[in-house]
Amino acid sequence: MAGLYKSEYKNPVVNWIDTRLPIFTMMGREYGTFPTPKNFNYFWNFGALAMITLAIMLATGIFLAMNYQPNTQMAFDSVERIMRDVNYGWLMRYVHMNGASMFFAVVYIHIFRGLYYGSYKYPRELLWMIGVVLLLLMMATAFMGYVLPWGQMSYWAATVITNLFSALPWVGHAVVTWLWGGFSVENPTLNRFYSLHYLLPFLIVGVAFLHVWALHITGSNNPLGIEPKGPQDTLPFHPYYTIKDSVGLCVYLIVFAILVFFAPNYLGHPDNYIPANPLATPAEIVPEWYFLPYYAILRSVPNKLGGVTLMFGSLLVLFVLPWLDTSPVRSCRFRPIYRQVIWLLVVAVIVLGFVGSHRPEGIWVVLGRVCTAYYFLHFLVILPVLGKLEKPLPLPESISRPVLPGGGGPIPSAATAKPMEKP
Amino acid sequence: MAEVAAAQTVAQHGQPPIVSKRDFLKLLTGSGAIIGTGALVWPFIDYMNPSKDVLALSSVEVDLTPIPAGQGITVSWRGKPVFVRHRTPEEVKKSQDTRVSDLLDPAPDSARVKPGHAPWVVVIGICTHLGCIPLGNKPTDPRGDYGGWFCPCHGSQYDTAGRVRRGPAPANLELPTYAFESDTKVKIG
C-alpha cells in the first residue's frame, strides 16, 4: 500500500477518492490555502479574468461549431443562419466575437501589469516566456477565427496575413502556396483554418496550465516586487483572493455585457457583412483593434522583409525581456526613472494603434516610424542601460512592514537578508 | 461568526433564533448563483433545439386525389415517413366493428381518423417497437393478418387504422398533427 496517499478529508467519499487520487488535497493546496502576497491590487485580477474569458470562448466556440459550415460556398450564409435562425445564435456569436476583443484587452492589461511590476524577473522568467507563447497562440487563433465568417475583411485579412510569409527570401512563395493549399486563399485554406482554430484553444488551455503551474512554483509577484518573508506577508488564496477576483469578475462581466448587448458591432467592420469577393479588395482594409499596433509597425518600414521582421521582432523581443532589463528591482514603485519611461512605451503603443487604423499618409507615416523606433529603443537600449544608471528607492524590508505597526511581527532572521538579492 | 451572532441573540432573547442573518445571506447568495447559472445555461441548451429554419419546414400539404382506395402513400414530414392511407369501405367497416377490448393498445376507430373523413388514415410510419418502417401501403406488400401494415424487422402487425394487433410493438402507430384543408387536401404539421 506504499502508493496510497493519506488523505485528511473527513467526508468518507471525498477521503476514498483523495486517497487514490489526491485531487482534493491538490486543489485545496493550490487554490484554498495557497499562500498569496497580501498586498495585491486589482491589476492581479486579470490572470483569473483571462482564464474565465478562455472558458467563455471555448463554450461559445464549441456551440458555434455545431452550426458553422467551413466551406467557401456556405460559410457566410451559415454564420447569417446562426444570427437569424438558430436559437440564441446571435448571443453565441456576439459573445464569441466580442469575447475575442475582451480577451485581448484583459491580456494586454495583464502584460502591462507584468511590465510595470517587473513580474518577468528572476525567478519568473520562464513563467513570463510561457506567457509570451500564450500571446502568440492567442493571436494565431484570433486571426484564423476572424477568417471563418468569410466576409470581405475575413478574406482579405487571410490574404494579407498569409502573404507576410512571401517576404521570406527564396522560399517565400512556396511557403505561401503551402499555407493556402492552393494558388490563392480558397476552400482548402478555409478548411485548415477552421481545423486549427478549433485545435489551438485546447493548446492554449494546455500552455495556460503550464503558466499556472510555473506561477505556483515561484509564487505570485506583488505591487512591491519583494518576496514574502513569511506567513505574516501572505493570505490564503481562498477566501481572500477568490472574493477579490469575484468582485473584479462582476465589473468585467458588466463591461462585457454592455458591449455584447448594446454595441456588438462597435469593434467590428461593416465590410465583413459583405460576402468574400476574391476579385475586389475593400477600400479601407484594417485589422481588428488588437492587431493595429503590429500592423502599424509592419507598415512603418518601406521594405517588405524589413517590415515583417520588425513586426515579428516586436513580439519576439518580449521573450528576452527578462535579460534585457538589468535592474534588480522589480516594481516600478521603486524605480523613479523607469516609472516614467514605461508610460512613454504605453503612449507609443497606443499611438501605433491609431497609426494602424489610418492610411499610411502624411503625419501618420512619421508618427508610425517614431513610435516604432521608440518601441525598440525602449526594450533594446533603455531597459539595459537604465538598469545600470538608475538609483532605485529603498525597498521596504517586508510586505507587512510599511503598513502594519510593528511590521506584522518579527521577521524570521533567515529572511532578513537583503531584499531582491540575486543568487 | 454565525455562532457568535447566535450566542448574542440567545443572550438577548433567551431562546435560539430559528434563522440567523448569516443563513439568510447564504440562502440569498446561493439562490442568486443558481438563478444566474440557469440564466447562463439556458441559451446553450436552447441553442441545440430545432432552429427557426428547421421549424419552418415542419409542415407539408398532401393532395389526396391520386391515392386510390385500398392504397397508401408515404410522405416525408420532419424527416419522418408519414403514411396516408385511403381505406376501402370494407376496411373501414371492419375496423369500426373491431371490439376495443380485443386491442393491445385500446383505441376506437373514430379516435384514429378525423370526423367525416373515415376512409383516410394518417399515421407516422415508424414501428413503435424499434423504429423500422412497416410495409403495407402497396396492395402487393405484406400487410399482416389484419390488412394494415406489417413490420419486417420483428413481425409486428397493425390494422388499417394503424392500431397494433400483434407484438412485439407496444403501442399504436403515432398520429401526427394534421388537418383537412379541403376534402382532397390535408396539411400535416
Short mmCIF file of N, CA and C in Angstrom, two decimals, chain A residues 59 63-64 66-67 81 84-89 91-92, chain B residues 42-55:
data_model
loop_
_atom_site.label_atom_id
_atom_site.label_comp_id
_atom_site.label_asym_id
_atom_site.label_seq_id
_atom_site.Cartn_x
_atom_site.Cartn_y
_atom_site.Cartn_z
N ALA A 59 -16.60 27.65 -24.67
CA ALA A 59 -18.00 27.22 -24.61
C ALA A 59 -18.77 27.75 -25.82
N PHE A 63 -20.16 25.61 -29.35
CA PHE A 63 -21.56 25.63 -29.78
C PHE A 63 -21.70 26.25 -31.17
N LEU A 64 -20.92 27.28 -31.46
CA LEU A 64 -20.98 27.86 -32.81
C LEU A 64 -20.60 26.82 -33.86
N MET A 66 -21.25 23.87 -33.96
CA MET A 66 -22.35 22.95 -34.26
C MET A 66 -23.16 23.41 -35.47
N ASN A 67 -23.11 24.70 -35.79
CA ASN A 67 -23.91 25.20 -36.90
C ASN A 67 -23.10 25.88 -37.99
N ARG A 81 -27.18 32.36 -40.79
CA ARG A 81 -28.22 31.47 -40.25
C ARG A 81 -28.10 31.39 -38.72
N ARG A 84 -29.71 34.50 -37.40
CA ARG A 84 -31.14 34.74 -37.59
C ARG A 84 -32.02 33.58 -37.16
N ASP A 85 -31.59 32.35 -37.42
CA ASP A 85 -32.49 31.21 -37.25
C ASP A 85 -32.21 30.36 -36.01
N VAL A 86 -30.93 30.23 -35.66
CA VAL A 86 -30.59 29.34 -34.56
C VAL A 86 -30.96 30.01 -33.23
N ASN A 87 -31.58 29.26 -32.34
CA ASN A 87 -31.97 29.82 -31.05
C ASN A 87 -30.75 30.36 -30.31
N TYR A 88 -30.81 31.62 -29.91
CA TYR A 88 -29.72 32.29 -29.21
C TYR A 88 -28.41 32.28 -30.00
N GLY A 89 -28.50 32.01 -31.30
CA GLY A 89 -27.28 32.02 -32.12
C GLY A 89 -26.63 33.39 -32.13
N LEU A 91 -26.63 35.47 -29.77
CA LEU A 91 -25.94 35.67 -28.49
C LEU A 91 -24.59 34.94 -28.51
N MET A 92 -24.60 33.69 -28.96
CA MET A 92 -23.36 32.91 -29.03
C MET A 92 -22.33 33.66 -29.88
N TRP B 42 -29.27 28.26 -19.98
CA TRP B 42 -30.42 28.10 -20.87
C TRP B 42 -30.11 28.41 -22.34
N PRO B 43 -29.44 29.54 -22.67
CA PRO B 43 -29.15 29.78 -24.09
C PRO B 43 -28.37 28.63 -24.74
N PHE B 44 -27.49 28.00 -23.98
CA PHE B 44 -26.72 26.89 -24.54
C PHE B 44 -27.61 25.69 -24.81
N ILE B 45 -28.56 25.43 -23.90
CA ILE B 45 -29.46 24.30 -24.11
C ILE B 45 -30.38 24.58 -25.29
N ASP B 46 -30.98 25.78 -25.30
CA ASP B 46 -31.95 26.12 -26.34
C ASP B 46 -31.27 26.20 -27.70
N TYR B 47 -29.98 26.54 -27.71
CA TYR B 47 -29.22 26.62 -28.96
C TYR B 47 -29.31 25.31 -29.73
N MET B 48 -29.40 24.19 -29.00
CA MET B 48 -29.39 22.88 -29.65
C MET B 48 -30.80 22.43 -30.04
N ASN B 49 -31.84 23.17 -29.66
CA ASN B 49 -33.19 22.85 -30.10
C ASN B 49 -33.32 23.18 -31.59
N PRO B 50 -34.38 22.66 -32.26
CA PRO B 50 -34.55 22.96 -33.68
C PRO B 50 -34.57 24.47 -33.92
N SER B 51 -33.83 24.91 -34.95
CA SER B 51 -33.76 26.34 -35.23
C SER B 51 -34.97 26.75 -36.06
N LYS B 52 -35.09 28.07 -36.28
CA LYS B 52 -36.29 28.59 -36.95
C LYS B 52 -36.42 28.06 -38.37
N ASP B 53 -35.29 27.91 -39.07
CA ASP B 53 -35.41 27.41 -40.45
C ASP B 53 -35.82 25.94 -40.47
N VAL B 54 -35.43 25.20 -39.43
CA VAL B 54 -35.86 23.80 -39.34
C VAL B 54 -37.36 23.75 -39.04
N LEU B 55 -37.81 24.60 -38.11
CA LEU B 55 -39.24 24.62 -37.76
C LEU B 55 -40.08 25.08 -38.95
#
